[in-house]
Amino acid sequence: MKHLEHNEPDPERRAFGRELARHLEQTLDGLPGIYRTIFMLREVEKLSTAETAEALAVSEAVVKTRLHRAKTLVREQLAARLDDPLEEAFAFQAPRCDRVVAAVLERIGAGRR
């Protein structure tokens, strides 16, 4: 039987991609207008620095500075947005862990008698 390869992501990866896209969209929506506009024109619409500067009637230096600030804000806000659920998902449950370990050790000890 020949193994068929496919390039489609598995359901878990698709769900993760949708969730990440939702977080990115919310993060971009929360950016101050001057940064969101620059980010969208440069990173989404793929306008050049010169084209963006002309469209907004600002200098190319302003476009570069605002784009850098926008990317920094996106990175920081996405990290904060994604860290909270991860911390909750992988939080160390010390009291629960202690109870589980005690129960396992008790069962192991009871089996030796």
Short mmCIF file of C-alpha atoms in Angstrom, two decimals:
data_model
loop_
_atom_site.label_atom_id
_atom_site.label_comp_id
_atom_site.label_asym_id
_atom_site.label_seq_id
_atom_site.Cartn_x
_atom_site.Cartn_y
_atom_site.Cartn_z
CA MET A 1 0.00 0.00 0.00
CA LYS A 2 1.43 3.34 -1.07
CA HIS A 3 1.55 6.06 1.56
CA LEU A 4 -0.06 9.24 0.27
CA GLU A 5 1.36 12.53 1.46
CA HIS A 6 -0.76 15.60 1.86
CA ASN A 7 0.19 19.14 2.69
CA GLU A 8 -2.96 19.99 4.60
CA PRO A 9 -2.40 20.90 8.25
CA ASP A 10 -4.02 18.66 10.81
CA PRO A 11 -7.12 19.91 12.69
CA GLU A 12 -5.03 20.95 15.70
CA ARG A 13 -2.79 23.16 13.57
CA ARG A 14 -5.80 24.68 11.79
CA ALA A 15 -7.46 25.47 15.13
CA PHE A 16 -4.23 26.98 16.44
CA GLY A 17 -3.92 29.09 13.27
CA ARG A 18 -7.47 30.39 13.63
CA GLU A 19 -6.90 31.21 17.29
CA LEU A 20 -3.63 32.99 16.53
CA ALA A 21 -5.29 34.96 13.71
CA ARG A 22 -8.05 36.03 16.11
CA HIS A 23 -5.49 37.23 18.66
CA LEU A 24 -3.52 39.09 15.98
CA GLU A 25 -6.67 40.77 14.65
CA GLN A 26 -7.69 41.89 18.15
CA THR A 27 -4.17 43.15 18.82
CA LEU A 28 -4.11 45.15 15.58
CA ASP A 29 -7.56 46.57 16.30
CA GLY A 30 -6.25 47.78 19.66
CA LEU A 31 -3.28 49.68 18.22
CA PRO A 32 -3.44 53.49 18.20
CA GLY A 33 -4.59 54.69 14.78
CA ILE A 34 -1.25 56.11 13.62
CA TYR A 35 0.48 52.78 14.21
CA ARG A 36 -2.35 50.59 12.92
CA THR A 37 -2.51 52.55 9.64
CA ILE A 38 1.23 52.30 9.03
CA PHE A 39 1.27 48.60 9.93
CA MET A 40 -1.63 47.80 7.62
CA LEU A 41 -0.21 49.75 4.68
CA ARG A 42 3.30 48.33 4.98
CA GLU A 43 2.74 44.78 6.26
CA VAL A 44 -0.68 43.88 4.88
CA GLU A 45 -1.02 45.98 1.74
CA LYS A 46 2.74 45.67 1.05
CA LEU A 47 3.20 49.33 0.11
CA SER A 48 6.78 50.55 0.05
CA THR A 49 8.04 53.05 2.58
CA ALA A 50 7.93 55.78 -0.07
CA GLU A 51 4.38 54.88 -1.15
CA THR A 52 3.20 54.85 2.46
CA ALA A 53 4.86 58.18 3.18
CA GLU A 54 3.23 59.71 0.12
CA ALA A 55 -0.21 58.29 0.96
CA LEU A 56 -0.05 59.69 4.49
CA ALA A 57 1.77 62.91 3.65
CA VAL A 58 4.60 62.19 6.08
CA SER A 59 8.32 61.60 5.65
CA GLU A 60 9.82 58.18 5.06
CA ALA A 61 11.60 58.51 8.42
CA VAL A 62 8.22 58.91 10.13
CA VAL A 63 6.93 55.78 8.35
CA LYS A 64 9.96 53.77 9.47
CA THR A 65 9.73 54.99 13.07
CA ARG A 66 6.00 54.35 13.35
CA LEU A 67 6.31 50.92 11.74
CA HIS A 68 9.02 49.98 14.22
CA ARG A 69 6.88 51.17 17.12
CA ALA A 70 3.82 49.36 15.72
CA LYS A 71 5.73 46.08 15.44
CA THR A 72 7.04 46.49 18.97
CA LEU A 73 3.53 47.10 20.31
CA VAL A 74 2.14 44.12 18.38
CA ARG A 75 4.91 41.86 19.67
CA GLU A 76 4.45 42.99 23.29
CA GLN A 77 0.66 42.83 23.23
CA LEU A 78 0.58 39.44 21.51
CA ALA A 79 3.06 38.06 24.01
CA ALA A 80 0.94 39.33 26.90
CA ARG A 81 -2.25 38.06 25.29
CA LEU A 82 -0.80 34.60 24.65
CA ASP A 83 1.15 34.24 27.93
CA ASP A 84 -1.90 34.47 30.20
CA PRO A 85 -3.75 31.43 28.76
CA LEU A 86 -0.50 29.45 28.60
CA GLU A 87 0.29 30.18 32.24
CA GLU A 88 -3.19 29.03 33.22
CA ALA A 89 -2.97 25.91 31.06
CA PHE A 90 0.40 24.86 32.47
CA ALA A 91 0.15 26.21 35.99
CA PHE A 92 1.76 24.03 38.64
CA GLN A 93 -0.99 22.73 40.88
CA ALA A 94 1.10 22.05 43.99
CA PRO A 95 -1.69 21.04 46.44
CA ARG A 96 -3.34 18.79 43.84
CA CYS A 97 0.03 17.34 42.86
CA ASP A 98 0.83 16.59 46.50
CA ARG A 99 -2.49 14.74 46.91
CA VAL A 100 -1.90 12.68 43.76
CA VAL A 101 1.65 11.76 44.81
CA ALA A 102 0.47 10.82 48.31
CA ALA A 103 -2.31 8.63 46.87
CA VAL A 104 0.12 6.88 44.51
CA LEU A 105 2.67 6.29 47.26
CA GLU A 106 -0.07 4.95 49.55
CA ARG A 107 -1.21 2.50 46.86
CA ILE A 108 2.35 1.39 46.17
CA GLY A 109 2.92 0.86 49.89
CA ALA A 110 -0.38 -0.98 50.29
CA GLY A 111 0.53 -3.33 47.42
CA ARG A 112 3.74 -4.43 49.18
CA ARG A 113 2.03 -5.63 52.35
#
